[in-house]
Amino acid sequence: MIEFQSVSHAFDGVSVLEDVSLSIDDGEFVLLAGANGSGKTTLMRHCNGLLEPDSGEVLVDGTPVAEDLIAARSNVGMVFQHPRDQFVAATVGADVAFGPENLGLERRAIDRRVAAALEAVNLAARGDERIDALSGGEQSRVAIAGALAMEPTHLVLDEPFTGLDDPARRSVLERLEALSADGTGVLLATHDLRDVLGLADRVIAMRNGRVAVDGPPADALEELEGLEVRVPDATRC
Ligand code: ADP
């Protein structure tokens, strides 16, 4: 479980998160919606200690992030909006293997994880390719595979579908759905709910650094008006 307890955060004196309290259960699939600048990325970067609250606390599986950064970073897989910032190796396979290698796993287990993660993002058999020769969408898929290979208890993904074509998006969504069904908590930030609403247990929408909406998708949809979130046509009010 990831828990935010009265978390506030300001940049240069400007409040960006204000008294945010929420928890994400194991296996829960949560969409984080809201306009650009509403605080989604800032919220997510607190999940593994990339940012620290000015006040309040974030706990991962019961342990304060600030107390055990390594545990938080092992248990929360993060996928950022700009995958280029996330790579540590030159080739696809080496990059995806990096996290599991740091967990001290045996080679066979690492290879199994890397193969499964690459398969999930439609990059099977492309492990030897150089990351800098890939398209932006392919790089995003490598970043997602890197997070999947850690087999974390939670996955936190910030606009992971930007630049992905339909088959890749479908493949990633299917994988997220299966992981969630197996008990992985998923927190997925998006400004466009159309592809993902059917998978979600819950929608949280941010406005000006606060949680403005928090509920099951059917209820949340009615409340999203005015938050600059794209919702499925069939359900638009
Ligand atoms: P979202 O992910 O919803 O688009 P962000 O969390 O990225 O929102 O940004 C919320 C606000 O915080 C914006 O006004 C943004 O300009 C500001 N902000 C984000 N990161 C920084 C930073 N590192 N330094 C200063 N301001 C920031």
PDB file of N, CA, C and O in Angstrom, residues 75-129:
ATOM      1  N   ASN A  75      10.222  -1.221  -4.150  1.00  0.00           N
ATOM      2  CA  ASN A  75       8.815  -1.615  -4.111  1.00  0.00           C
ATOM      3  C   ASN A  75       7.929  -0.794  -5.034  1.00  0.00           C
ATOM      4  O   ASN A  75       6.816  -1.197  -5.364  1.00  0.00           O
ATOM      5  N   VAL A  76       8.412   0.384  -5.413  1.00  0.00           N
ATOM      6  CA  VAL A  76       7.617   1.237  -6.303  1.00  0.00           C
ATOM      7  C   VAL A  76       8.375   1.403  -7.616  1.00  0.00           C
ATOM      8  O   VAL A  76       9.421   2.039  -7.670  1.00  0.00           O
ATOM      9  N   GLY A  77       7.847   0.808  -8.666  1.00  0.00           N
ATOM     10  CA  GLY A  77       8.434   0.994  -9.994  1.00  0.00           C
ATOM     11  C   GLY A  77       7.898   2.265 -10.600  1.00  0.00           C
ATOM     12  O   GLY A  77       6.690   2.499 -10.593  1.00  0.00           O
ATOM     13  N   MET A  78       8.814   3.118 -11.072  1.00  0.00           N
ATOM     14  CA  MET A  78       8.373   4.408 -11.619  1.00  0.00           C
ATOM     15  C   MET A  78       8.667   4.475 -13.109  1.00  0.00           C
ATOM     16  O   MET A  78       9.751   4.102 -13.552  1.00  0.00           O
ATOM     17  N   VAL A  79       7.716   4.995 -13.849  1.00  0.00           N
ATOM     18  CA  VAL A  79       7.936   5.272 -15.274  1.00  0.00           C
ATOM     19  C   VAL A  79       7.651   6.747 -15.492  1.00  0.00           C
ATOM     20  O   VAL A  79       6.543   7.211 -15.251  1.00  0.00           O
ATOM     21  N   PHE A  80       8.674   7.458 -15.937  1.00  0.00           N
ATOM     22  CA  PHE A  80       8.542   8.905 -16.072  1.00  0.00           C
ATOM     23  C   PHE A  80       8.091   9.288 -17.469  1.00  0.00           C
ATOM     24  O   PHE A  80       8.136   8.502 -18.412  1.00  0.00           O
ATOM     25  N   GLN A  81       7.741  10.537 -17.573  1.00  0.00           N
ATOM     26  CA  GLN A  81       7.266  11.076 -18.841  1.00  0.00           C
ATOM     27  C   GLN A  81       8.388  11.161 -19.876  1.00  0.00           C
ATOM     28  O   GLN A  81       8.151  11.036 -21.053  1.00  0.00           O
ATOM     29  N   HIS A  82       9.588  11.428 -19.423  1.00  0.00           N
ATOM     30  CA  HIS A  82      10.700  11.598 -20.364  1.00  0.00           C
ATOM     31  C   HIS A  82      11.693  10.470 -20.154  1.00  0.00           C
ATOM     32  O   HIS A  82      12.621  10.590 -19.364  1.00  0.00           O
ATOM     33  N   PRO A  83      11.471   9.338 -20.864  1.00  0.00           N
ATOM     34  CA  PRO A  83      12.257   8.140 -20.560  1.00  0.00           C
ATOM     35  C   PRO A  83      13.754   8.329 -20.755  1.00  0.00           C
ATOM     36  O   PRO A  83      14.543   7.660 -20.100  1.00  0.00           O
ATOM     37  N   ARG A  84      14.148   9.262 -21.625  1.00  0.00           N
ATOM     38  CA  ARG A  84      15.575   9.474 -21.849  1.00  0.00           C
ATOM     39  C   ARG A  84      16.337   9.710 -20.536  1.00  0.00           C
ATOM     40  O   ARG A  84      17.493   9.335 -20.406  1.00  0.00           O
ATOM     41  N   ASP A  85      15.652  10.337 -19.579  1.00  0.00           N
ATOM     42  CA  ASP A  85      16.314  10.651 -18.303  1.00  0.00           C
ATOM     43  C   ASP A  85      16.489   9.410 -17.437  1.00  0.00           C
ATOM     44  O   ASP A  85      17.116   9.458 -16.389  1.00  0.00           O
ATOM     45  N   GLN A  86      15.878   8.315 -17.853  1.00  0.00           N
ATOM     46  CA  GLN A  86      15.769   7.160 -16.964  1.00  0.00           C
ATOM     47  C   GLN A  86      16.759   6.050 -17.312  1.00  0.00           C
ATOM     48  O   GLN A  86      16.964   5.142 -16.526  1.00  0.00           O
ATOM     49  N   PHE A  87      17.385   6.119 -18.497  1.00  0.00           N
ATOM     50  CA  PHE A  87      18.200   4.989 -18.937  1.00  0.00           C
ATOM     51  C   PHE A  87      19.591   5.015 -18.308  1.00  0.00           C
ATOM     52  O   PHE A  87      20.187   6.062 -18.122  1.00  0.00           O
ATOM     53  N   VAL A  88      20.094   3.812 -18.035  1.00  0.00           N
ATOM     54  CA  VAL A  88      21.421   3.708 -17.423  1.00  0.00           C
ATOM     55  C   VAL A  88      22.376   2.896 -18.288  1.00  0.00           C
ATOM     56  O   VAL A  88      23.565   2.843 -18.009  1.00  0.00           O
ATOM     57  N   ALA A  89      21.861   2.233 -19.325  1.00  0.00           N
ATOM     58  CA  ALA A  89      22.727   1.386 -20.164  1.00  0.00           C
ATOM     59  C   ALA A  89      22.512   1.738 -21.631  1.00  0.00           C
ATOM     60  O   ALA A  89      21.564   2.440 -21.984  1.00  0.00           O
ATOM     61  N   ALA A  90      23.406   1.236 -22.479  1.00  0.00           N
ATOM     62  CA  ALA A  90      23.346   1.601 -23.895  1.00  0.00           C
ATOM     63  C   ALA A  90      22.337   0.757 -24.673  1.00  0.00           C
ATOM     64  O   ALA A  90      21.718   1.242 -25.614  1.00  0.00           O
ATOM     65  N   THR A  91      22.184  -0.504 -24.262  1.00  0.00           N
ATOM     66  CA  THR A  91      21.277  -1.370 -25.025  1.00  0.00           C
ATOM     67  C   THR A  91      20.013  -1.675 -24.220  1.00  0.00           C
ATOM     68  O   THR A  91      19.993  -1.572 -22.988  1.00  0.00           O
ATOM     69  N   VAL A  92      18.992  -2.076 -24.970  1.00  0.00           N
ATOM     70  CA  VAL A  92      17.673  -2.347 -24.386  1.00  0.00           C
ATOM     71  C   VAL A  92      17.769  -3.395 -23.278  1.00  0.00           C
ATOM     72  O   VAL A  92      17.317  -3.179 -22.146  1.00  0.00           O
ATOM     73  N   GLY A  93      18.371  -4.533 -23.595  1.00  0.00           N
ATOM     74  CA  GLY A  93      18.415  -5.642 -22.631  1.00  0.00           C
ATOM     75  C   GLY A  93      19.216  -5.280 -21.387  1.00  0.00           C
ATOM     76  O   GLY A  93      18.811  -5.593 -20.265  1.00  0.00           O
ATOM     77  N   ALA A  94      20.340  -4.595 -21.599  1.00  0.00           N
ATOM     78  CA  ALA A  94      21.182  -4.231 -20.454  1.00  0.00           C
ATOM     79  C   ALA A  94      20.461  -3.247 -19.547  1.00  0.00           C
ATOM     80  O   ALA A  94      20.568  -3.314 -18.318  1.00  0.00           O
ATOM     81  N   ASP A  95      19.704  -2.343 -20.160  1.00  0.00           N
ATOM     82  CA  ASP A  95      18.995  -1.366 -19.345  1.00  0.00           C
ATOM     83  C   ASP A  95      17.897  -2.028 -18.525  1.00  0.00           C
ATOM     84  O   ASP A  95      17.758  -1.756 -17.329  1.00  0.00           O
ATOM     85  N   VAL A  96      17.134  -2.902 -19.143  1.00  0.00           N
ATOM     86  CA  VAL A  96      16.029  -3.555 -18.434  1.00  0.00           C
ATOM     87  C   VAL A  96      16.577  -4.490 -17.340  1.00  0.00           C
ATOM     88  O   VAL A  96      15.980  -4.664 -16.283  1.00  0.00           O
ATOM     89  N   ALA A  97      17.779  -5.052 -17.595  1.00  0.00           N
ATOM     90  CA  ALA A  97      18.385  -5.968 -16.617  1.00  0.00           C
ATOM     91  C   ALA A  97      18.977  -5.237 -15.413  1.00  0.00           C
ATOM     92  O   ALA A  97      19.198  -5.844 -14.365  1.00  0.00           O
ATOM     93  N   PHE A  98      19.236  -3.940 -15.561  1.00  0.00           N
ATOM     94  CA  PHE A  98      19.991  -3.206 -14.541  1.00  0.00           C
ATOM     95  C   PHE A  98      19.335  -3.285 -13.154  1.00  0.00           C
ATOM     96  O   PHE A  98      20.009  -3.572 -12.159  1.00  0.00           O
ATOM     97  N   GLY A  99      18.035  -3.049 -13.100  1.00  0.00           N
ATOM     98  CA  GLY A  99      17.343  -3.081 -11.801  1.00  0.00           C
ATOM     99  C   GLY A  99      17.413  -4.450 -11.156  1.00  0.00           C
ATOM    100  O   GLY A  99      17.879  -4.582 -10.005  1.00  0.00           O
ATOM    101  N   PRO A 100      16.978  -5.505 -11.867  1.00  0.00           N
ATOM    102  CA  PRO A 100      17.056  -6.855 -11.276  1.00  0.00           C
ATOM    103  C   PRO A 100      18.487  -7.238 -10.884  1.00  0.00           C
ATOM    104  O   PRO A 100      18.693  -7.903  -9.871  1.00  0.00           O
ATOM    105  N   GLU A 101      19.490  -6.803 -11.671  1.00  0.00           N
ATOM    106  CA  GLU A 101      20.880  -7.102 -11.294  1.00  0.00           C
ATOM    107  C   GLU A 101      21.208  -6.482  -9.940  1.00  0.00           C
ATOM    108  O   GLU A 101      21.864  -7.099  -9.104  1.00  0.00           O
ATOM    109  N   ASN A 102      20.684  -5.271  -9.734  1.00  0.00           N
ATOM    110  CA  ASN A 102      20.966  -4.606  -8.463  1.00  0.00           C
ATOM    111  C   ASN A 102      20.231  -5.220  -7.291  1.00  0.00           C
ATOM    112  O   ASN A 102      20.547  -4.935  -6.138  1.00  0.00           O
ATOM    113  N   LEU A 103      19.229  -6.031  -7.589  1.00  0.00           N
ATOM    114  CA  LEU A 103      18.563  -6.763  -6.514  1.00  0.00           C
ATOM    115  C   LEU A 103      19.372  -7.997  -6.127  1.00  0.00           C
ATOM    116  O   LEU A 103      19.024  -8.708  -5.182  1.00  0.00           O
ATOM    117  N   GLY A 104      20.435  -8.285  -6.902  1.00  0.00           N
ATOM    118  CA  GLY A 104      21.295  -9.429  -6.586  1.00  0.00           C
ATOM    119  C   GLY A 104      20.703 -10.761  -7.013  1.00  0.00           C
ATOM    120  O   GLY A 104      21.052 -11.808  -6.455  1.00  0.00           O
ATOM    121  N   LEU A 105      19.826 -10.746  -7.999  1.00  0.00           N
ATOM    122  CA  LEU A 105      19.200 -11.993  -8.446  1.00  0.00           C
ATOM    123  C   LEU A 105      20.179 -12.827  -9.275  1.00  0.00           C
ATOM    124  O   LEU A 105      21.149 -12.314  -9.818  1.00  0.00           O
ATOM    125  N   GLU A 106      19.887 -14.117  -9.377  1.00  0.00           N
ATOM    126  CA  GLU A 106      20.695 -14.996 -10.233  1.00  0.00           C
ATOM    127  C   GLU A 106      20.445 -14.667 -11.703  1.00  0.00           C
ATOM    128  O   GLU A 106      19.369 -14.215 -12.073  1.00  0.00           O
ATOM    129  N   ARG A 107      21.462 -14.992 -12.514  1.00  0.00           N
ATOM    130  CA  ARG A 107      21.397 -14.647 -13.939  1.00  0.00           C
ATOM    131  C   ARG A 107      20.126 -15.192 -14.599  1.00  0.00           C
ATOM    132  O   ARG A 107      19.478 -14.526 -15.392  1.00  0.00           O
ATOM    133  N   ARG A 108      19.778 -16.438 -14.244  1.00  0.00           N
ATOM    134  CA  ARG A 108      18.618 -17.051 -14.890  1.00  0.00           C
ATOM    135  C   ARG A 108      17.327 -16.286 -14.559  1.00  0.00           C
ATOM    136  O   ARG A 108      16.466 -16.075 -15.403  1.00  0.00           O
ATOM    137  N   ALA A 109      17.237 -15.864 -13.304  1.00  0.00           N
ATOM    138  CA  ALA A 109      16.050 -15.117 -12.887  1.00  0.00           C
ATOM    139  C   ALA A 109      16.020 -13.750 -13.580  1.00  0.00           C
ATOM    140  O   ALA A 109      14.967 -13.273 -14.009  1.00  0.00           O
ATOM    141  N   ILE A 110      17.208 -13.143 -13.703  1.00  0.00           N
ATOM    142  CA  ILE A 110      17.280 -11.842 -14.385  1.00  0.00           C
ATOM    143  C   ILE A 110      16.839 -11.991 -15.835  1.00  0.00           C
ATOM    144  O   ILE A 110      15.996 -11.227 -16.335  1.00  0.00           O
ATOM    145  N   ASP A 111      17.379 -13.012 -16.506  1.00  0.00           N
ATOM    146  CA  ASP A 111      17.041 -13.218 -17.918  1.00  0.00           C
ATOM    147  C   ASP A 111      15.546 -13.474 -18.090  1.00  0.00           C
ATOM    148  O   ASP A 111      14.926 -12.987 -19.036  1.00  0.00           O
ATOM    149  N   ARG A 112      14.979 -14.222 -17.157  1.00  0.00           N
ATOM    150  CA  ARG A 112      13.535 -14.493 -17.244  1.00  0.00           C
ATOM    151  C   ARG A 112      12.734 -13.201 -17.109  1.00  0.00           C
ATOM    152  O   ARG A 112      11.817 -12.928 -17.870  1.00  0.00           O
ATOM    153  N   ARG A 113      13.131 -12.369 -16.129  1.00  0.00           N
ATOM    154  CA  ARG A 113      12.410 -11.107 -15.927  1.00  0.00           C
ATOM    155  C   ARG A 113      12.537 -10.179 -17.128  1.00  0.00           C
ATOM    156  O   ARG A 113      11.581  -9.523 -17.532  1.00  0.00           O
ATOM    157  N   VAL A 114      13.752 -10.118 -17.673  1.00  0.00           N
ATOM    158  CA  VAL A 114      13.973  -9.219 -18.812  1.00  0.00           C
ATOM    159  C   VAL A 114      13.137  -9.682 -20.011  1.00  0.00           C
ATOM    160  O   VAL A 114      12.468  -8.879 -20.667  1.00  0.00           O
ATOM    161  N   ALA A 115      13.141 -10.993 -20.246  1.00  0.00           N
ATOM    162  CA  ALA A 115      12.378 -11.518 -21.389  1.00  0.00           C
ATOM    163  C   ALA A 115      10.888 -11.242 -21.215  1.00  0.00           C
ATOM    164  O   ALA A 115      10.209 -10.796 -22.152  1.00  0.00           O
ATOM    165  N   ALA A 116      10.375 -11.462 -20.006  1.00  0.00           N
ATOM    166  CA  ALA A 116       8.944 -11.244 -19.761  1.00  0.00           C
ATOM    167  C   ALA A 116       8.589  -9.764 -19.914  1.00  0.00           C
ATOM    168  O   ALA A 116       7.557  -9.410 -20.488  1.00  0.00           O
ATOM    169  N   ALA A 117       9.469  -8.890 -19.410  1.00  0.00           N
ATOM    170  CA  ALA A 117       9.188  -7.452 -19.470  1.00  0.00           C
ATOM    171  C   ALA A 117       9.229  -6.953 -20.916  1.00  0.00           C
ATOM    172  O   ALA A 117       8.373  -6.157 -21.334  1.00  0.00           O
ATOM    173  N   LEU A 118      10.198  -7.436 -21.686  1.00  0.00           N
ATOM    174  CA  LEU A 118      10.284  -7.005 -23.088  1.00  0.00           C
ATOM    175  C   LEU A 118       9.102  -7.531 -23.892  1.00  0.00           C
ATOM    176  O   LEU A 118       8.555  -6.830 -24.748  1.00  0.00           O
ATOM    177  N   GLU A 119       8.709  -8.757 -23.575  1.00  0.00           N
ATOM    178  CA  GLU A 119       7.524  -9.339 -24.232  1.00  0.00           C
ATOM    179  C   GLU A 119       6.294  -8.467 -23.970  1.00  0.00           C
ATOM    180  O   GLU A 119       5.502  -8.187 -24.865  1.00  0.00           O
ATOM    181  N   ALA A 120       6.159  -7.994 -22.730  1.00  0.00           N
ATOM    182  CA  ALA A 120       4.978  -7.226 -22.336  1.00  0.00           C
ATOM    183  C   ALA A 120       4.864  -5.912 -23.099  1.00  0.00           C
ATOM    184  O   ALA A 120       3.776  -5.367 -23.240  1.00  0.00           O
ATOM    185  N   VAL A 121       5.974  -5.386 -23.568  1.00  0.00           N
ATOM    186  CA  VAL A 121       5.926  -4.097 -24.272  1.00  0.00           C
ATOM    187  C   VAL A 121       6.217  -4.276 -25.767  1.00  0.00           C
ATOM    188  O   VAL A 121       6.563  -3.323 -26.461  1.00  0.00           O
ATOM    189  N   ASN A 122       6.053  -5.510 -26.237  1.00  0.00           N
ATOM    190  CA  ASN A 122       6.264  -5.806 -27.669  1.00  0.00           C
ATOM    191  C   ASN A 122       7.679  -5.506 -28.134  1.00  0.00           C
ATOM    192  O   ASN A 122       7.885  -5.018 -29.242  1.00  0.00           O
ATOM    193  N   LEU A 123       8.656  -5.762 -27.289  1.00  0.00           N
ATOM    194  CA  LEU A 123      10.047  -5.568 -27.692  1.00  0.00           C
ATOM    195  C   LEU A 123      10.855  -6.863 -27.548  1.00  0.00           C
ATOM    196  O   LEU A 123      12.085  -6.824 -27.448  1.00  0.00           O
ATOM    197  N   ALA A 124      10.148  -7.993 -27.547  1.00  0.00           N
ATOM    198  CA  ALA A 124      10.857  -9.271 -27.433  1.00  0.00           C
ATOM    199  C   ALA A 124      11.874  -9.376 -28.567  1.00  0.00           C
ATOM    200  O   ALA A 124      11.642  -8.876 -29.669  1.00  0.00           O
ATOM    201  N   ALA A 125      13.016  -9.948 -28.294  1.00  0.00           N
ATOM    202  CA  ALA A 125      14.073 -10.194 -29.299  1.00  0.00           C
ATOM    203  C   ALA A 125      14.760  -8.914 -29.768  1.00  0.00           C
ATOM    204  O   ALA A 125      15.480  -8.921 -30.755  1.00  0.00           O
ATOM    205  N   ARG A 126      14.532  -7.809 -29.063  1.00  0.00           N
ATOM    206  CA  ARG A 126      15.202  -6.569 -29.475  1.00  0.00           C
ATOM    207  C   ARG A 126      16.164  -6.070 -28.397  1.00  0.00           C
ATOM    208  O   ARG A 126      16.573  -4.918 -28.384  1.00  0.00           O
ATOM    209  N   GLY A 127      16.522  -7.020 -27.506  1.00  0.00           N
ATOM    210  CA  GLY A 127      17.367  -6.677 -26.367  1.00  0.00           C
ATOM    211  C   GLY A 127      18.741  -6.148 -26.737  1.00  0.00           C
ATOM    212  O   GLY A 127      19.343  -5.396 -25.959  1.00  0.00           O
ATOM    213  N   ASP A 128      19.242  -6.516 -27.913  1.00  0.00           N
ATOM    214  CA  ASP A 128      20.599  -6.084 -28.266  1.00  0.00           C
ATOM    215  C   ASP A 128      20.645  -4.716 -28.950  1.00  0.00           C
ATOM    216  O   ASP A 128      21.720  -4.200 -29.235  1.00  0.00           O
ATOM    217  N   GLU A 129      19.471  -4.148 -29.205  1.00  0.00           N
ATOM    218  CA  GLU A 129      19.479  -2.868 -29.935  1.00  0.00           C
ATOM    219  C   GLU A 129      19.897  -1.702 -29.034  1.00  0.00           C
ATOM    220  O   GLU A 129      19.650  -1.712 -27.835  1.00  0.00           O
TER     221      GLU A 129
END
